[in-house]
CSV table of C-alpha atoms in Angstrom, one decimal:
chain,number,residue,atom,x,y,z
A,1,MET,CA,16.5,-18.5,-111.7
A,2,GLY,CA,17.2,-17.4,-108.2
A,3,LYS,CA,15.5,-14.5,-106.3
A,4,ALA,CA,16.9,-11.3,-107.1
A,5,ARG,CA,18.7,-9.5,-104.1
A,6,VAL,CA,19.3,-5.7,-103.4
A,7,PHE,CA,23.0,-4.3,-103.8
A,8,ALA,CA,24.0,-0.8,-103.1
A,9,ARG,CA,26.1,1.0,-105.7
A,10,VAL,CA,28.1,4.1,-104.8
A,11,PRO,CA,30.3,5.9,-107.2
A,12,LEU,CA,33.8,7.2,-106.2
A,13,HIS,CA,34.7,10.8,-106.0
A,14,VAL,CA,37.7,12.5,-106.4
A,15,SER,CA,37.7,16.3,-105.1
A,16,GLY,CA,39.8,18.8,-106.9
A,17,PHE,CA,39.6,21.9,-104.3
A,18,TRP,CA,37.9,21.8,-100.9
A,19,ALA,CA,37.8,23.9,-97.6
A,20,PRO,CA,36.5,22.7,-94.6
A,21,VAL,CA,33.8,24.4,-92.8
A,22,LYS,CA,32.8,24.1,-89.3
A,23,GLY,CA,29.1,24.1,-88.3
A,24,PRO,CA,27.3,23.9,-84.8
A,25,ASP,CA,27.1,20.0,-85.2
A,26,ALA,CA,28.2,17.2,-87.5
A,27,GLN,CA,25.3,17.3,-89.7
A,28,HIS,CA,26.0,21.1,-90.5
A,29,THR,CA,29.7,20.7,-90.6
A,30,GLY,CA,31.6,19.9,-94.0
A,31,SER,CA,33.5,21.3,-96.9
A,32,LEU,CA,32.9,23.8,-99.8
A,33,GLY,CA,34.6,23.1,-103.0
A,34,ALA,CA,34.3,20.8,-106.1
A,35,GLY,CA,34.8,17.3,-107.5
A,36,LEU,CA,34.1,14.8,-110.0
A,37,VAL,CA,32.1,11.8,-109.5
A,38,LEU,CA,33.6,8.8,-111.3
A,39,ASP,CA,31.7,6.2,-113.4
A,40,LEU,CA,33.9,3.6,-111.0
A,41,TRP,CA,31.6,1.9,-108.3
A,42,VAL,CA,31.6,0.4,-105.0
A,43,VAL,CA,29.1,-2.5,-104.6
A,44,ALA,CA,27.8,-3.7,-101.3
A,45,ARG,CA,25.4,-6.5,-100.2
A,46,PRO,CA,23.5,-6.5,-96.7
A,47,SER,CA,24.1,-9.1,-94.1
A,48,SER,CA,21.6,-9.7,-91.7
A,49,SER,CA,23.8,-10.3,-88.6
A,50,GLY,CA,25.8,-7.6,-86.7
A,51,CYS,CA,26.8,-4.2,-87.8
A,52,TYR,CA,29.7,-3.7,-89.6
A,53,ILE,CA,31.5,-2.8,-93.0
A,54,GLU,CA,33.6,-5.2,-94.9
A,55,ALA,CA,35.7,-4.0,-97.9
A,56,ASN,CA,37.3,-6.6,-100.0
A,57,GLY,CA,36.9,-9.3,-97.5
A,58,VAL,CA,38.5,-7.0,-94.7
A,59,ARG,CA,36.8,-5.3,-91.8
A,60,ALA,CA,37.2,-1.7,-91.8
A,61,LEU,CA,35.6,1.5,-90.6
A,62,GLU,CA,34.3,0.1,-87.2
A,63,GLY,CA,33.5,3.1,-85.6
A,64,HIS,CA,31.6,4.4,-88.9
A,65,ALA,CA,29.6,1.3,-88.8
A,66,ARG,CA,28.8,1.8,-85.0
A,67,ARG,CA,27.9,5.4,-85.4
A,68,ILE,CA,25.7,4.6,-88.5
A,69,CYS,CA,23.9,1.7,-87.1
A,70,GLY,CA,23.2,3.7,-83.7
A,71,LEU,CA,21.7,6.8,-85.4
A,72,GLU,CA,19.8,4.5,-87.4
A,73,GLY,CA,18.6,2.3,-84.6
A,74,PHE,CA,19.1,-0.8,-86.7
A,75,ASN,CA,21.9,-3.4,-87.2
A,76,LEU,CA,23.2,-4.3,-90.7
A,77,GLY,CA,26.4,-5.4,-91.9
A,78,VAL,CA,27.5,-4.8,-95.2
A,79,SER,CA,30.4,-6.8,-97.5
A,80,ALA,CA,31.5,-4.5,-100.4
A,81,SER,CA,33.7,-4.7,-103.3
A,82,SER,CA,36.0,-1.6,-104.4
A,83,PRO,CA,38.4,-1.3,-107.3
A,84,VAL,CA,40.5,1.0,-105.0
A,85,GLY,CA,42.0,1.2,-101.6
A,86,LEU,CA,41.1,3.2,-98.4
A,87,GLY,CA,43.2,6.4,-97.9
A,88,LYS,CA,43.9,7.2,-101.7
A,89,GLY,CA,41.8,9.8,-102.5
A,90,PHE,CA,38.9,8.1,-104.0
A,91,ALA,CA,36.3,8.7,-101.1
A,92,LEU,CA,36.1,5.0,-100.6
A,93,SER,CA,35.3,5.6,-96.9
A,94,SER,CA,32.4,7.7,-97.8
A,95,ALA,CA,31.1,5.1,-100.4
A,96,LEU,CA,31.3,2.5,-97.6
A,97,SER,CA,29.5,4.4,-95.3
A,98,LEU,CA,26.8,5.3,-97.9
A,99,SER,CA,26.6,1.8,-98.7
A,100,LEU,CA,25.4,1.0,-95.2
A,101,SER,CA,22.9,3.8,-94.6
A,102,THR,CA,21.5,3.2,-97.9
A,103,LEU,CA,20.8,-0.5,-97.2
A,104,ILE,CA,19.6,0.0,-93.6
A,105,SER,CA,17.1,2.8,-95.1
A,106,VAL,CA,16.0,-0.2,-97.6
A,107,ALA,CA,15.9,-2.4,-94.9
A,108,LEU,CA,13.5,-0.3,-93.1
A,109,GLY,CA,11.4,0.3,-96.0
A,110,ARG,CA,12.4,4.1,-96.9
A,111,GLY,CA,14.6,3.5,-100.1
A,112,VAL,CA,17.2,5.8,-101.1
A,113,SER,CA,16.7,9.7,-100.1
A,114,GLU,CA,18.7,12.8,-98.9
A,115,ARG,CA,17.5,11.6,-95.6
A,116,SER,CA,19.2,8.1,-96.1
A,117,THR,CA,22.6,9.7,-96.4
A,118,TRP,CA,22.6,11.8,-93.3
A,119,SER,CA,24.0,9.1,-90.7
A,120,ALA,CA,26.8,8.3,-93.1
A,121,HIS,CA,27.7,12.1,-93.4
A,122,VAL,CA,27.6,12.3,-89.7
A,123,ALA,CA,29.9,9.5,-89.4
A,124,GLU,CA,32.2,10.8,-92.1
A,125,VAL,CA,32.4,14.1,-90.3
A,126,GLU,CA,32.8,12.8,-86.9
A,127,HIS,CA,36.0,10.6,-88.0
A,128,SER,CA,37.4,13.1,-90.4
A,129,THR,CA,37.7,10.9,-93.2
A,130,GLY,CA,35.3,13.0,-95.6
A,131,LEU,CA,33.6,16.3,-95.1
A,132,GLY,CA,31.8,16.8,-98.8
A,133,ASP,CA,31.9,13.3,-100.3
A,134,VAL,CA,28.5,12.4,-99.3
A,135,MET,CA,26.9,15.4,-101.1
A,136,ALA,CA,28.8,14.4,-104.3
A,137,GLN,CA,28.2,10.9,-104.3
A,138,PHE,CA,24.6,11.1,-104.0
A,139,HIS,CA,24.1,13.4,-106.8
A,140,GLY,CA,26.8,12.4,-109.3
A,141,GLY,CA,28.3,14.9,-111.8
A,142,LEU,CA,30.8,17.6,-111.3
A,143,VAL,CA,29.3,18.7,-107.9
A,144,VAL,CA,30.2,22.2,-106.6
A,145,ARG,CA,29.4,22.4,-103.0
A,146,THR,CA,27.9,25.7,-101.7
A,147,ARG,CA,26.7,25.1,-98.6
A,148,PRO,CA,28.4,22.3,-96.1
A,149,GLY,CA,26.3,19.3,-94.9
A,150,PRO,CA,24.8,16.3,-96.4
A,151,PRO,CA,21.9,16.4,-99.3
A,152,GLY,CA,19.0,18.1,-97.8
A,153,VAL,CA,21.0,20.2,-95.3
A,154,GLY,CA,23.9,21.5,-97.6
A,155,GLU,CA,23.6,22.8,-100.9
A,156,ALA,CA,25.5,21.9,-104.3
A,157,VAL,CA,25.0,22.8,-107.7
A,158,VAL,CA,25.3,19.9,-110.1
A,159,VAL,CA,26.7,20.0,-113.4
A,160,ARG,CA,25.6,16.7,-115.4
A,161,GLY,CA,25.8,16.1,-119.2
A,162,LEU,CA,30.1,16.0,-119.0
A,163,LYS,CA,31.7,12.8,-120.6
A,164,PRO,CA,35.3,13.5,-120.9
A,165,ALA,CA,37.8,10.7,-121.5
A,166,LEU,CA,39.4,9.9,-118.3
A,167,VAL,CA,42.2,7.8,-117.2
A,168,VAL,CA,42.4,7.3,-113.3
A,169,ALA,CA,45.2,5.6,-111.6
A,170,GLU,CA,45.8,4.6,-108.2
A,171,LEU,CA,49.4,5.6,-107.2
A,172,PRO,CA,51.3,4.0,-104.6
A,173,GLY,CA,51.1,5.2,-100.6
A,174,SER,CA,48.0,6.3,-98.7
A,175,GLU,CA,47.5,9.2,-96.3
A,176,PRO,CA,44.6,9.8,-93.9
A,177,THR,CA,42.4,12.4,-94.4
A,178,PRO,CA,43.5,14.5,-91.2
A,179,ALA,CA,47.0,14.5,-92.3
A,180,VAL,CA,46.0,16.3,-95.4
A,181,LEU,CA,43.7,18.8,-93.2
A,182,SER,CA,46.6,19.4,-91.2
A,183,ARG,CA,48.5,21.0,-93.7
A,184,MET,CA,45.4,23.3,-94.8
A,185,GLY,CA,45.3,26.9,-93.6
A,186,PRO,CA,43.2,30.1,-94.0
A,187,TRP,CA,44.5,30.2,-97.6
A,188,ALA,CA,42.3,27.2,-98.6
A,189,ARG,CA,39.0,28.9,-97.9
A,190,GLU,CA,40.2,32.1,-99.6
A,191,LEU,CA,41.4,29.9,-102.8
A,192,VAL,CA,38.1,28.0,-102.6
A,193,ASP,CA,35.8,30.7,-102.3
A,194,LYS,CA,37.3,32.1,-105.7
A,195,ALA,CA,37.3,29.1,-107.2
A,196,VAL,CA,33.8,28.1,-106.5
A,197,GLU,CA,32.7,31.7,-107.9
A,198,ARG,CA,35.0,31.2,-111.1
A,199,LEU,CA,33.4,27.6,-111.8
A,200,LEU,CA,29.7,28.6,-111.2
A,201,GLU,CA,30.2,31.2,-113.7
A,202,THR,CA,31.5,29.0,-116.5
A,203,ARG,CA,30.5,25.3,-115.4
A,204,ASP,CA,33.4,24.3,-117.7
A,205,VAL,CA,35.7,21.2,-117.1
A,206,ALA,CA,38.7,22.6,-118.4
A,207,LEU,CA,38.4,25.2,-115.8
A,208,PHE,CA,37.9,22.8,-113.0
A,209,PHE,CA,41.1,20.7,-113.8
A,210,GLU,CA,43.1,24.1,-113.8
A,211,LEU,CA,41.8,24.9,-110.6
A,212,SER,CA,42.0,21.6,-109.3
A,213,ARG,CA,45.7,21.3,-110.1
A,214,SER,CA,46.3,24.7,-108.8
A,215,PHE,CA,45.0,23.9,-105.4
A,216,THR,CA,46.3,20.6,-105.0
A,217,ARG,CA,50.0,21.5,-105.8
A,218,ARG,CA,50.0,23.2,-102.5
A,219,LEU,CA,49.3,19.8,-100.8
A,220,PHE,CA,50.8,17.0,-102.8
A,221,ASP,CA,53.9,16.0,-104.7
A,222,TYR,CA,53.3,16.3,-108.3
A,223,SER,CA,56.9,15.5,-109.3
A,224,ARG,CA,55.8,11.9,-109.8
A,225,VAL,CA,52.9,12.7,-112.0
A,226,GLU,CA,55.0,14.8,-114.1
A,227,ASP,CA,57.3,12.0,-114.7
A,228,LEU,CA,54.6,9.6,-115.6
A,229,LEU,CA,52.9,12.0,-118.0
A,230,ALA,CA,56.1,13.5,-119.7
A,231,GLY,CA,55.8,13.2,-123.5
A,232,VAL,CA,52.3,11.6,-123.2
A,233,ARG,CA,50.0,12.6,-126.1
A,234,GLY,CA,46.7,14.0,-125.9
A,235,VAL,CA,46.7,15.0,-122.3
A,236,ALA,CA,44.0,17.9,-121.8
A,237,GLY,CA,44.5,18.3,-118.1
A,238,PHE,CA,45.2,16.3,-114.8
A,239,TYR,CA,45.1,16.7,-110.9
A,240,LEU,CA,46.1,14.5,-107.7
A,241,LYS,CA,44.5,13.9,-104.5
A,242,LYS,CA,46.5,11.9,-102.2
A,243,SER,CA,47.5,9.0,-104.3
A,244,ALA,CA,44.4,9.5,-106.7
A,245,LEU,CA,45.5,10.6,-110.3
A,246,VAL,CA,42.8,11.9,-112.6
A,247,VAL,CA,44.0,12.8,-116.1
A,248,TRP,CA,41.6,14.1,-118.9
A,249,VAL,CA,42.9,13.1,-122.2
A,250,GLU,CA,41.6,13.1,-125.9
A,251,ARG,CA,39.6,10.1,-126.4
A,252,GLU,CA,41.9,8.8,-129.0
A,253,TRP,CA,44.8,8.6,-127.0
A,254,SER,CA,43.0,7.3,-123.7
A,255,HIS,CA,43.8,3.6,-124.2
A,256,ASP,CA,47.6,4.3,-124.8
A,257,LEU,CA,47.9,6.5,-121.8
A,258,ALA,CA,45.9,3.7,-119.7
A,259,SER,CA,48.4,0.8,-121.2
A,260,LEU,CA,51.2,3.0,-120.2
A,261,LEU,CA,50.2,3.3,-116.5
A,262,LYS,CA,49.2,-0.1,-116.3
A,263,GLY,CA,52.6,-1.0,-117.5
A,264,ARG,CA,54.0,0.8,-114.7
A,265,GLY,CA,52.3,-1.3,-112.3
A,266,LEU,CA,49.4,1.1,-111.4
A,267,ASN,CA,46.0,0.1,-110.8
A,268,THR,CA,44.3,2.0,-113.6
A,269,PHE,CA,40.7,3.0,-115.2
A,270,GLU,CA,39.5,4.4,-118.3
A,271,THR,CA,36.3,6.1,-117.2
A,272,THR,CA,34.4,9.2,-117.4
A,273,VAL,CA,32.1,11.1,-115.0
A,274,SER,CA,28.8,9.4,-113.8
A,275,ASP,CA,25.7,11.5,-114.1
A,276,GLU,CA,24.1,9.1,-111.5
A,277,GLY,CA,24.9,9.0,-107.6
A,278,VAL,CA,24.2,6.2,-105.2
A,279,GLY,CA,21.5,3.7,-106.1
A,280,LEU,CA,20.4,0.1,-106.0
A,281,VAL,CA,20.8,-3.0,-108.3
A,282,HIS,CA,18.4,-5.8,-108.0
A,283,SER,CA,20.3,-8.8,-109.4
A,284,THR,CA,20.4,-12.5,-108.8
A,285,GLU,CA,24.4,-12.3,-109.0
A,286,PRO,CA,26.5,-9.5,-107.4
A,287,PRO,CA,27.7,-6.9,-109.8
A,288,GLU,CA,31.2,-6.4,-109.9
A,289,ALA,CA,33.1,-3.4,-108.5
A,290,GLY,CA,34.2,-1.2,-111.0
A,291,GLU,CA,31.7,-1.7,-113.8
A,292,PRO,CA,30.2,1.4,-115.3
A,293,ALA,CA,26.6,2.5,-114.1
A,294,ASP,CA,24.9,1.6,-117.7
A,295,LYS,CA,25.5,-2.2,-117.2
A,296,GLY,CA,22.4,-3.7,-115.6
A,297,GLU,CA,20.1,-1.6,-113.7
A,298,ALA,CA,22.7,0.5,-111.7
A,299,GLY,CA,21.8,3.7,-110.1
A,300,ARG,CA,18.1,3.4,-110.0
A,301,ARG,CA,16.6,5.0,-106.7
A,302,LEU,CA,13.6,3.6,-105.1
């Protein structure tokens, strides 16, 4: 049997509502809001040569990689597999950045910690690709961000134990985060402050879906979603971020909905909320992207 290798696994995250908050520096900049951490995973393995990020066989996020390696003072490349593409709304850029910062931390003998996320957060903020995803992907669960910044700097309330049946689909098209942010004005902070307050009072997944749909309707075209879901049974809630569609459905109808969306040619997953965040897998074989955390030793922090 071959020697076990260390892989990083980072869950995908879809924000439901968010408001940018600019601080004195990148580490204190981020967003307030809330999102679901999905039981869908990016898996990355380290390479000893160079400093780079590779996603599904293609080099990506070169600026992020250089910034992370520079901040950490250590060069490492990572090759990652992902079930979704960049610019779709699943926080893949953050997952890839976290993969690199995590594996550098492991190589330096520090393991996975709040500190090992900081360079990934800074790179995400400086490149305007994500403001609150690192915080969410570190913790898992329904994450309500109450102070901007990465773990250990910002603050969040984490709601675990939610296991709704979710059908998640990757719709056509992509959009860079700066384009979305350009459509947001002072209204976003006002809505998000009220939404965070309401959600913290109840910590209810139904309210989260209601607030998320109300917020994202101001930013994204819901007509294609309503066409897809017209007449579908068992839908309890849904929201859209960029091209990431998250549908909460009664469990007995989840397979039917997934089959319907796959039949429309959409990249579709039956999943739930992950209570675990970024972690390590020790394996002689690379785990497959998208596998839930309860397969193997995923999510273990060292």
